[in-house]
Short mmCIF file of C-alpha atoms in Angstrom, two decimals:
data_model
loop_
_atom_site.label_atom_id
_atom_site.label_comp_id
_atom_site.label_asym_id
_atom_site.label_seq_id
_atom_site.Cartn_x
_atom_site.Cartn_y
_atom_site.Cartn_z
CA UNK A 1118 -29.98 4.37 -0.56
CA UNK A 1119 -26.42 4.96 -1.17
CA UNK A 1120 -23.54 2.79 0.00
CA UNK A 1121 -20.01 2.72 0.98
CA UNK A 1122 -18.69 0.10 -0.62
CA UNK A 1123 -15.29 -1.39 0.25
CA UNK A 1124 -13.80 -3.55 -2.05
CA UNK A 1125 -11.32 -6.37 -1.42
CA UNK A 1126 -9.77 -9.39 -2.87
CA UNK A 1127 -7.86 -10.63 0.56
CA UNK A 1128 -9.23 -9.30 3.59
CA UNK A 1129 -6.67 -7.53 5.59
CA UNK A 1130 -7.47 -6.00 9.21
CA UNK A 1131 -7.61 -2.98 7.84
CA UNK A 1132 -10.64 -3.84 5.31
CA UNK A 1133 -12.28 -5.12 8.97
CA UNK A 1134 -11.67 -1.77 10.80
CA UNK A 1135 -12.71 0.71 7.81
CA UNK A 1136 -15.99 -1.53 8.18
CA UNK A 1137 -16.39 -1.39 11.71
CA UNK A 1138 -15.30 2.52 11.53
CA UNK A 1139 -18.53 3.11 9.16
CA UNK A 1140 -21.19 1.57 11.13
CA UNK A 1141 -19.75 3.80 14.19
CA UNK A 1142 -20.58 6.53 11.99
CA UNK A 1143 -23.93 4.73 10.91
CA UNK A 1144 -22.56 4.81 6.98
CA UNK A 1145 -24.42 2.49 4.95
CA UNK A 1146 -21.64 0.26 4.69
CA UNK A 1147 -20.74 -2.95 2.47
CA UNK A 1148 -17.21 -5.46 2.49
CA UNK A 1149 -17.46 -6.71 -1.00
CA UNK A 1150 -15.12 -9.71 -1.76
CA UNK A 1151 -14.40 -8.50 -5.23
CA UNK A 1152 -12.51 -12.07 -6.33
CA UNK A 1153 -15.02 -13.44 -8.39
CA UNK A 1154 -16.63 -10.17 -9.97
CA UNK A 1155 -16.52 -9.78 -13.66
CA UNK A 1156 -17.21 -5.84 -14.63
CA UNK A 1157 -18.57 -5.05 -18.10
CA UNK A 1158 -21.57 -2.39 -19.29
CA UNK A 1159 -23.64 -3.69 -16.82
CA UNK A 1160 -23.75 -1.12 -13.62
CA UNK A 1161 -21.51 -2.75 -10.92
CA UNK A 1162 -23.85 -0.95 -8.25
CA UNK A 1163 -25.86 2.46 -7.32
CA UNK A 1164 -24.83 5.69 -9.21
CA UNK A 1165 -25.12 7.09 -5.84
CA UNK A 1166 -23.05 4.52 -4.19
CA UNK A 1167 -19.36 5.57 -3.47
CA UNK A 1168 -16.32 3.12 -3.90
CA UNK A 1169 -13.35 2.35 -1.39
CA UNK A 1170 -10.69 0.66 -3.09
CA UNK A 1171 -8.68 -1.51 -0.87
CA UNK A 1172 -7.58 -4.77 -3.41
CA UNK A 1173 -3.97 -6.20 -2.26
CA UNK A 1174 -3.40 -6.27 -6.08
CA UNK A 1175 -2.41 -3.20 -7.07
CA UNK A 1176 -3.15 -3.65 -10.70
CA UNK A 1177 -6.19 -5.15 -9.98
CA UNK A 1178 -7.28 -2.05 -7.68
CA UNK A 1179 -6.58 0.32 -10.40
CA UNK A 1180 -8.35 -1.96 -13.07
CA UNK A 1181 -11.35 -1.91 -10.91
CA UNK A 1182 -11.42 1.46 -10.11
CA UNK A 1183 -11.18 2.46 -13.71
CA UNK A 1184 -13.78 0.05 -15.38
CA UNK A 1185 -16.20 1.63 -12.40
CA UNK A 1186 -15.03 5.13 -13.06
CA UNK A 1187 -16.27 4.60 -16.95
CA UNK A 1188 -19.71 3.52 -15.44
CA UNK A 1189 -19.62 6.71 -13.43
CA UNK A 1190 -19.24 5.54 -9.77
CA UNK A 1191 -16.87 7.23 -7.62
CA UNK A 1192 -14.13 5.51 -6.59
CA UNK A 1193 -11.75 6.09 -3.46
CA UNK A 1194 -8.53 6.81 -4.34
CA UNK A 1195 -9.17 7.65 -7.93
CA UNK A 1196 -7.29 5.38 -10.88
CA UNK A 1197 -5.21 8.26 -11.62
CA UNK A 1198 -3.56 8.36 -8.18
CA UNK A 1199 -3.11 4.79 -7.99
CA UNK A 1200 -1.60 5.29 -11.74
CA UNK A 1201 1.26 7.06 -10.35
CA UNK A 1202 1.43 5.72 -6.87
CA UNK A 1203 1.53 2.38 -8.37
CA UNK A 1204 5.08 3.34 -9.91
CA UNK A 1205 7.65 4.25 -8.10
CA UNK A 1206 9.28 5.89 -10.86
CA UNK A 1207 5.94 7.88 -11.87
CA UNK A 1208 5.66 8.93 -8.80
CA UNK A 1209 9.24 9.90 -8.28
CA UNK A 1210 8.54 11.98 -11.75
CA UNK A 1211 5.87 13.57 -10.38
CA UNK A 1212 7.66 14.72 -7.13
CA UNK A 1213 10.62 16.10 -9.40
CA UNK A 1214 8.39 18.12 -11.48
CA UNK A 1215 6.68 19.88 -8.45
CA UNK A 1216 10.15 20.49 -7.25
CA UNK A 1217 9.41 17.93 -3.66
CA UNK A 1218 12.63 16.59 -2.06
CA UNK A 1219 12.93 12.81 -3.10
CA UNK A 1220 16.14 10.79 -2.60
CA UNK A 1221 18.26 11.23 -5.97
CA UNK A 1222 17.36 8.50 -8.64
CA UNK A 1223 18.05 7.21 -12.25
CA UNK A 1224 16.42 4.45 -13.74
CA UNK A 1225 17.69 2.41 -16.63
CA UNK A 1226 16.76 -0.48 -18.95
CA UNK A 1227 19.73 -2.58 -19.46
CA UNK A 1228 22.11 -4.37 -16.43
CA UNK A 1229 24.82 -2.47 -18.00
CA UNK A 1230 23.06 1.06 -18.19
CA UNK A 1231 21.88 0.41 -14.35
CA UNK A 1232 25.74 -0.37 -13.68
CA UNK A 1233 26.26 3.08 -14.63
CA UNK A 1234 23.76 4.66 -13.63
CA UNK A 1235 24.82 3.40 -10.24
CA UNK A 1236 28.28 4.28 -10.37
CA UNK A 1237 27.06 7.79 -11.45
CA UNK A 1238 24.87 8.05 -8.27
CA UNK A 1239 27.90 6.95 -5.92
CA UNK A 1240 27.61 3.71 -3.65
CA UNK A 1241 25.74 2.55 -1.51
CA UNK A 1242 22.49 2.98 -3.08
CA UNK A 1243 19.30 0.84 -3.49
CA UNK A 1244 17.68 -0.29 -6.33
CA UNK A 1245 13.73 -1.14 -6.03
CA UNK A 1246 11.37 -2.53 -8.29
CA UNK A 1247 8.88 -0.19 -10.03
CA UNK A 1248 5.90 -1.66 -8.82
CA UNK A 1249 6.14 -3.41 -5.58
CA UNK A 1250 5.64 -3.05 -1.36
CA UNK A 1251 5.87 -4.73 2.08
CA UNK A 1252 9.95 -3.95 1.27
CA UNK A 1253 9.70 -7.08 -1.08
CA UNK A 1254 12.96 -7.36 -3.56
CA UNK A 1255 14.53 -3.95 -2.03
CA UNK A 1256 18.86 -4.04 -2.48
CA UNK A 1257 20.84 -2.63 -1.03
CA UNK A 1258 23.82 -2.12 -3.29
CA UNK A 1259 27.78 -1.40 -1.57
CA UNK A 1260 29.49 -2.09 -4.98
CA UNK A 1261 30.24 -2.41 -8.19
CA UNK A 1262 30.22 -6.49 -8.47
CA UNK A 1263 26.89 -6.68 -6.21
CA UNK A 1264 25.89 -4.11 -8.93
CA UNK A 1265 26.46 -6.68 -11.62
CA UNK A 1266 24.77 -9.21 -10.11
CA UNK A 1267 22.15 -7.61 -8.48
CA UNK A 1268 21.33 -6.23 -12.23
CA UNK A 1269 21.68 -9.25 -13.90
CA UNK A 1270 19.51 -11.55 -11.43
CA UNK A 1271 16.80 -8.70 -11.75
CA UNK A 1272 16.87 -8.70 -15.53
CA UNK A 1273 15.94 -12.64 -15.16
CA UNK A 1274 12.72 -12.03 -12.87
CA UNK A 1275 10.83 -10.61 -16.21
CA UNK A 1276 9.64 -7.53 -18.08
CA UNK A 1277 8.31 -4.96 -15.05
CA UNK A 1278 11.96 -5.81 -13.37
CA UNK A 1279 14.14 -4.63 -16.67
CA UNK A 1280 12.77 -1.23 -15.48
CA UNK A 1281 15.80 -0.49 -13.45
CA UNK A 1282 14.95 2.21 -10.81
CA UNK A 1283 17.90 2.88 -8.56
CA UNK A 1284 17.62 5.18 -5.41
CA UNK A 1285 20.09 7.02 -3.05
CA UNK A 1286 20.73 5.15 -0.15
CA UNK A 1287 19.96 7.28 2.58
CA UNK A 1288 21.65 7.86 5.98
CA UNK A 1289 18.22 7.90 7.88
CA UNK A 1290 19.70 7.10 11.30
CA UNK A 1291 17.45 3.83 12.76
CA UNK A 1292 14.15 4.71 11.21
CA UNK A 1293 11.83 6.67 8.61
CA UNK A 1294 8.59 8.21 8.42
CA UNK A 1295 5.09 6.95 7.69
CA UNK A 1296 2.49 9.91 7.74
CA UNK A 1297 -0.70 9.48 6.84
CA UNK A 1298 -3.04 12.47 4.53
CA UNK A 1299 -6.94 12.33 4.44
CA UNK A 1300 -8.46 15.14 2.10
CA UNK A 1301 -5.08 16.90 1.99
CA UNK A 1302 -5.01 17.36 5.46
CA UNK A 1303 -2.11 15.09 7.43
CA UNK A 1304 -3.92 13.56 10.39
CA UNK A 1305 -1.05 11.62 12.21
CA UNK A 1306 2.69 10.22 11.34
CA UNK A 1307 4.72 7.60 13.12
CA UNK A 1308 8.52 6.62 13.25
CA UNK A 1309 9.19 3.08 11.80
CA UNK A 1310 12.36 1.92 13.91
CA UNK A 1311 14.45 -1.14 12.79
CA UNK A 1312 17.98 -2.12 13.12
CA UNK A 1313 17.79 -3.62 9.96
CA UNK A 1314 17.72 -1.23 7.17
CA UNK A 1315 14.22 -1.70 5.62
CA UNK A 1316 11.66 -0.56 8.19
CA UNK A 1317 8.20 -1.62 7.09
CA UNK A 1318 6.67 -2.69 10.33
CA UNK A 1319 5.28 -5.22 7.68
CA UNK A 1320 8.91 -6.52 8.44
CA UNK A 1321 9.16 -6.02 11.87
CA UNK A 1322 9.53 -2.34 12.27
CA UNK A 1323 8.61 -0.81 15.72
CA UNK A 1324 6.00 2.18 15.15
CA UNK A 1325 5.94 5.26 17.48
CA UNK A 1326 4.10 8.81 17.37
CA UNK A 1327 6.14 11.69 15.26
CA UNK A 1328 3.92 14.57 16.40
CA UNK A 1329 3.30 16.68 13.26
CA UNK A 1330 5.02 19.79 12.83
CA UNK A 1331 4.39 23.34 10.25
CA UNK A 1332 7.33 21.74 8.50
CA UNK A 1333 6.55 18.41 7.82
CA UNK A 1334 2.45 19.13 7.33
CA UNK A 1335 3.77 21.95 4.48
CA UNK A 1336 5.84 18.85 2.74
CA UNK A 1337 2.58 16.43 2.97
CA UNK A 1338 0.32 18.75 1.67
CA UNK A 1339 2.88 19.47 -1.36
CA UNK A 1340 2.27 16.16 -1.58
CA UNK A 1341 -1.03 15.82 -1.65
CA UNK A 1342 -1.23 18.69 -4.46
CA UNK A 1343 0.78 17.03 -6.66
CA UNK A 1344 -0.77 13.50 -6.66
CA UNK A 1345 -4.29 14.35 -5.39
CA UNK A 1346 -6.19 11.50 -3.57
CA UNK A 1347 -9.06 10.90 -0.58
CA UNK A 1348 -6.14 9.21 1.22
CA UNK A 1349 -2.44 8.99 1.01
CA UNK A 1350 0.29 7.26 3.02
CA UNK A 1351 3.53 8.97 2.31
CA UNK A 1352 7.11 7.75 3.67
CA UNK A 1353 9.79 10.34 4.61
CA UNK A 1354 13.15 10.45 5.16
CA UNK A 1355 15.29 13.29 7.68
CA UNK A 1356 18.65 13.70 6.04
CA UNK A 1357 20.72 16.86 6.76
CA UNK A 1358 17.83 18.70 8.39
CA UNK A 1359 15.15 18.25 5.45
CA UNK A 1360 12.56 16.12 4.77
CA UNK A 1361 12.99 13.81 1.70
CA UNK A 1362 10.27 12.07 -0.03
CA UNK A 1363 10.29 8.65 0.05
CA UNK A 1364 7.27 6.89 -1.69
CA UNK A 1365 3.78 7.49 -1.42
CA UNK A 1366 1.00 4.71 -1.25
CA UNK A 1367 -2.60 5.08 -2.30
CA UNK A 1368 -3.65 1.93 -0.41
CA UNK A 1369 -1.88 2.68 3.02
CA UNK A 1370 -2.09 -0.16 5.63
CA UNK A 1371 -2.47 1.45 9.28
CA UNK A 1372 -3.29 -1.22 11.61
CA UNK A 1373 0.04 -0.54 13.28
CA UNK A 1374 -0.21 3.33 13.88
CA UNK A 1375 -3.49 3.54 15.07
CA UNK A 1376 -2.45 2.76 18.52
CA UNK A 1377 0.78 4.77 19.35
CA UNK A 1378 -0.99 7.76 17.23
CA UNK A 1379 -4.25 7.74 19.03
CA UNK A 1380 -5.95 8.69 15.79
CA UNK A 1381 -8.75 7.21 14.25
CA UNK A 1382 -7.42 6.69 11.13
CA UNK A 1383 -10.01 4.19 9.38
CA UNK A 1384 -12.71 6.56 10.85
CA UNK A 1385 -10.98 9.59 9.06
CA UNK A 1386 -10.96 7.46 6.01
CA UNK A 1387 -14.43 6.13 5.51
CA UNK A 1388 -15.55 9.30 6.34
CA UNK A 1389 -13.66 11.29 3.94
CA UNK A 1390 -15.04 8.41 1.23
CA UNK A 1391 -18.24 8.99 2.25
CA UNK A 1392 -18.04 12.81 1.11
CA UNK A 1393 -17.20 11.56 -1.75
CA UNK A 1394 -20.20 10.02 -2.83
CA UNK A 1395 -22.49 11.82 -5.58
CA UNK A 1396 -25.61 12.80 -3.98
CA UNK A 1397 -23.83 14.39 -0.84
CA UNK B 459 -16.26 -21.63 15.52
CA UNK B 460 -13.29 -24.10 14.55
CA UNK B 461 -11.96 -25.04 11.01
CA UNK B 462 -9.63 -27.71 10.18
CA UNK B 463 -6.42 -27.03 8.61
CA UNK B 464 -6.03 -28.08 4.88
CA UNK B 465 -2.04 -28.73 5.45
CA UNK B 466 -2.08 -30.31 9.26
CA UNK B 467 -5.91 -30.89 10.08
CA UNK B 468 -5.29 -28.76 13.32
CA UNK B 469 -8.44 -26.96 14.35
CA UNK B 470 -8.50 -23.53 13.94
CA UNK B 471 -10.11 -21.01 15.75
CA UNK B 472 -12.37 -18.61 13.79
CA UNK B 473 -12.90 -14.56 15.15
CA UNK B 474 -15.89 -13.36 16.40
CA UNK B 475 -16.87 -11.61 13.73
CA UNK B 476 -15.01 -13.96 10.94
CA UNK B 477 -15.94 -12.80 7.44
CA UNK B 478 -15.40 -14.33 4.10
CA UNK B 479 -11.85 -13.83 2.72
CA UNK B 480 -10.77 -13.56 6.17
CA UNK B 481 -6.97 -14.79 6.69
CA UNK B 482 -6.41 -17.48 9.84
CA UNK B 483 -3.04 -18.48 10.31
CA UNK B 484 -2.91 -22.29 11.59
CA UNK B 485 -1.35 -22.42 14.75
CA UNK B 486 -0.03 -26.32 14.49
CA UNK B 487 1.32 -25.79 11.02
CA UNK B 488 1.82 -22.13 10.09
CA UNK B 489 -0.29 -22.24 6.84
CA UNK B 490 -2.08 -18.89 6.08
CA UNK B 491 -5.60 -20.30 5.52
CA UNK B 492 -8.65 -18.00 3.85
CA UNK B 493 -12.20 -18.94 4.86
CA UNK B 494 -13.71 -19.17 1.68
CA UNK B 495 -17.17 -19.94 3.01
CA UNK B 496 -18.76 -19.77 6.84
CA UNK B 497 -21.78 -21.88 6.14
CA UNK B 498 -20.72 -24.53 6.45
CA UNK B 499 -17.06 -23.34 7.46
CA UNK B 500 -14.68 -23.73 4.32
CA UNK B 501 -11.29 -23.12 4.17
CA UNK B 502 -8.47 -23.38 2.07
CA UNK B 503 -5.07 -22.64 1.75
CA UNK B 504 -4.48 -18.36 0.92
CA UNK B 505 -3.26 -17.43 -2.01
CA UNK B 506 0.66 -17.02 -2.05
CA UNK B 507 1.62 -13.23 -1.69
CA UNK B 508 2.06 -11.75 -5.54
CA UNK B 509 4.35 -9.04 -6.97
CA UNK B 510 1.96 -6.35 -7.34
CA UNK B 511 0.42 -6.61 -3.70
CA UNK B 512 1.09 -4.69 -0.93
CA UNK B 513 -0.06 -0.65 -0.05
#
């Protein structure tokens, strides 16, 4: 009989509700504490079986999903939209080339070249690293000497961090945009409020319903075409009257917008990972 | 359902429906604990948070 199988290495609340969520809609359902797995030729589970990807680790999420994509088990979100949500300069690429409207951004390879490339893109700005969340190791850069040594301590923290991606700082008012995209359809969005510039409610930041709009829903679903993906949590900023791109996650936490949206979210989720499985 | 803390030796309260690889956070001490097994109830400190993890 086929199964939904949702995979995790630290069980968040969200893991909990996506479970609870399938057995309302009486999907074979199983949380699989993926820790202590080791994946080879053998077949990790049914061909029919379906795959929900939810490990905290993003490289480890994408290494699972693509050793059980080569066994021919569909996996929720694919590798290849965790390949480029995983990097927030892929993913900035990809945005460019489908022409979306993403805060400006260089990256560089050298504390001098990010210097530079800084003082090309005007202060303040913020530089982020490549592969990272929860607003860990975000600066927020005023001038040139923080540049220096902001660039130099990050050079020290190892390889990943020597990629240099630098972002425009944005004039967002008090808060951004989390919205969140099952199937390529966006289902619900909320404001993150904070007085502190980094609004994660993962660090504190108060979530309230954005009702979606034409022009929002048109940017999300640009979105969605360019990266693909069961299921897509995209961050927006409003500057000047436009909606700007922030980042987009392919292993969105929601335990925090299920309330003030009134949306189901890890209902629309499992559900849409259910369609996904083989013999449907 | 109680576990002791590995840092303080508080008791812990488990959830209702407490899984394995759940995350408790010790209300004496602070320490993020993971239940590691629920027969009998193991716990142990969680891993600390690294630079790849997040959404």
């Amino acid at each position: 009989m086929p199964t939904l199988r949702i995979l995790f290495t630290r069980l968040r609340v969200e893991e909990k509700l996506l479970r609870e969520a399938a057995e309302r809609q009486n999907i074979p359902c199983e949380l699989q504490n993926v820790s202590d797995v080791w994946y080879g030729e053998r077949p990790f589970c049914g061909a029919d079986d379906v795959i929900l990807a939810r490990c905290v680790s993003h490289n480890q999420n994408e290494a699972v999903a693509q050793i059980l994509e080569s066994q021919g088990i569909r996996v929720v979100n694919p590798s290849s939209v965790m390949a480029v949500c995983g990097n927030k300069l892929t993913t900035s690429i990809a945005l460019a080339k489908a022409g979306i409207r993403q805060p400006k951004f260089r990256t560089a390879f050298s504390p001098e070249a990010a210097v530079e490339a800084l003082e090309d893109l005007g202060y303040p700005a913020v530089c982020k690293p490549v592969s990272g969340s929860w607003g860990r190791l975000l600066a927020k850069i005023n001038d040139r000497e923080a540049a220096e040594a902001v660039f130099e301590h990050k050079s020290m923290l190892g390889a990943i961090h020597n990629t240099f991606y630098i972002q425009e700082y944005i004039e967002k008012g008090d808060h951004d945009v989390r919205a969140f995209v099952v199937n390529g359809d966006p289902i619900c969005a909320i404001t993150r409020k904070s007085a502190h510039w980094i609004t994660n409610t993962a660090r504190g930041g108060a979530a309230s319903n954005l009702p979606l709009d034409d022009e929002i829903s048109s940017v999300l679903r640009s979105v969605h075409c360019t990266i693909g993906g069961e299921f897509l949590a995209v961050d927006l900023f409003r500057k000047e009257g436009e909606w700007l791109v922030n980042e987009v996650n392919d292993g969105g936490e929601f335990r925090n917008s299920i309330e003030p949206t009134g949306t189901d979210i890890p209902a629309a989720v499992v559900k849409a990972a259910w369609e996904r499985r083989p013999s449907r | 359902m109680t576990a002791t803390c590995t840092v303080c030796e508080a008791q812990v309260d488990l959830p209702n429906n407490c899984c394995e690889g759940e995350l408790l956070i010790c209300g004496d001490c602070g320490t993020e604990l993971e239940v590691i097994a629920l027969d009998p109830i193991t716990v142990e400190e969680a891993p600390q948070v690294q630079e790849d993890w997040g959404e």
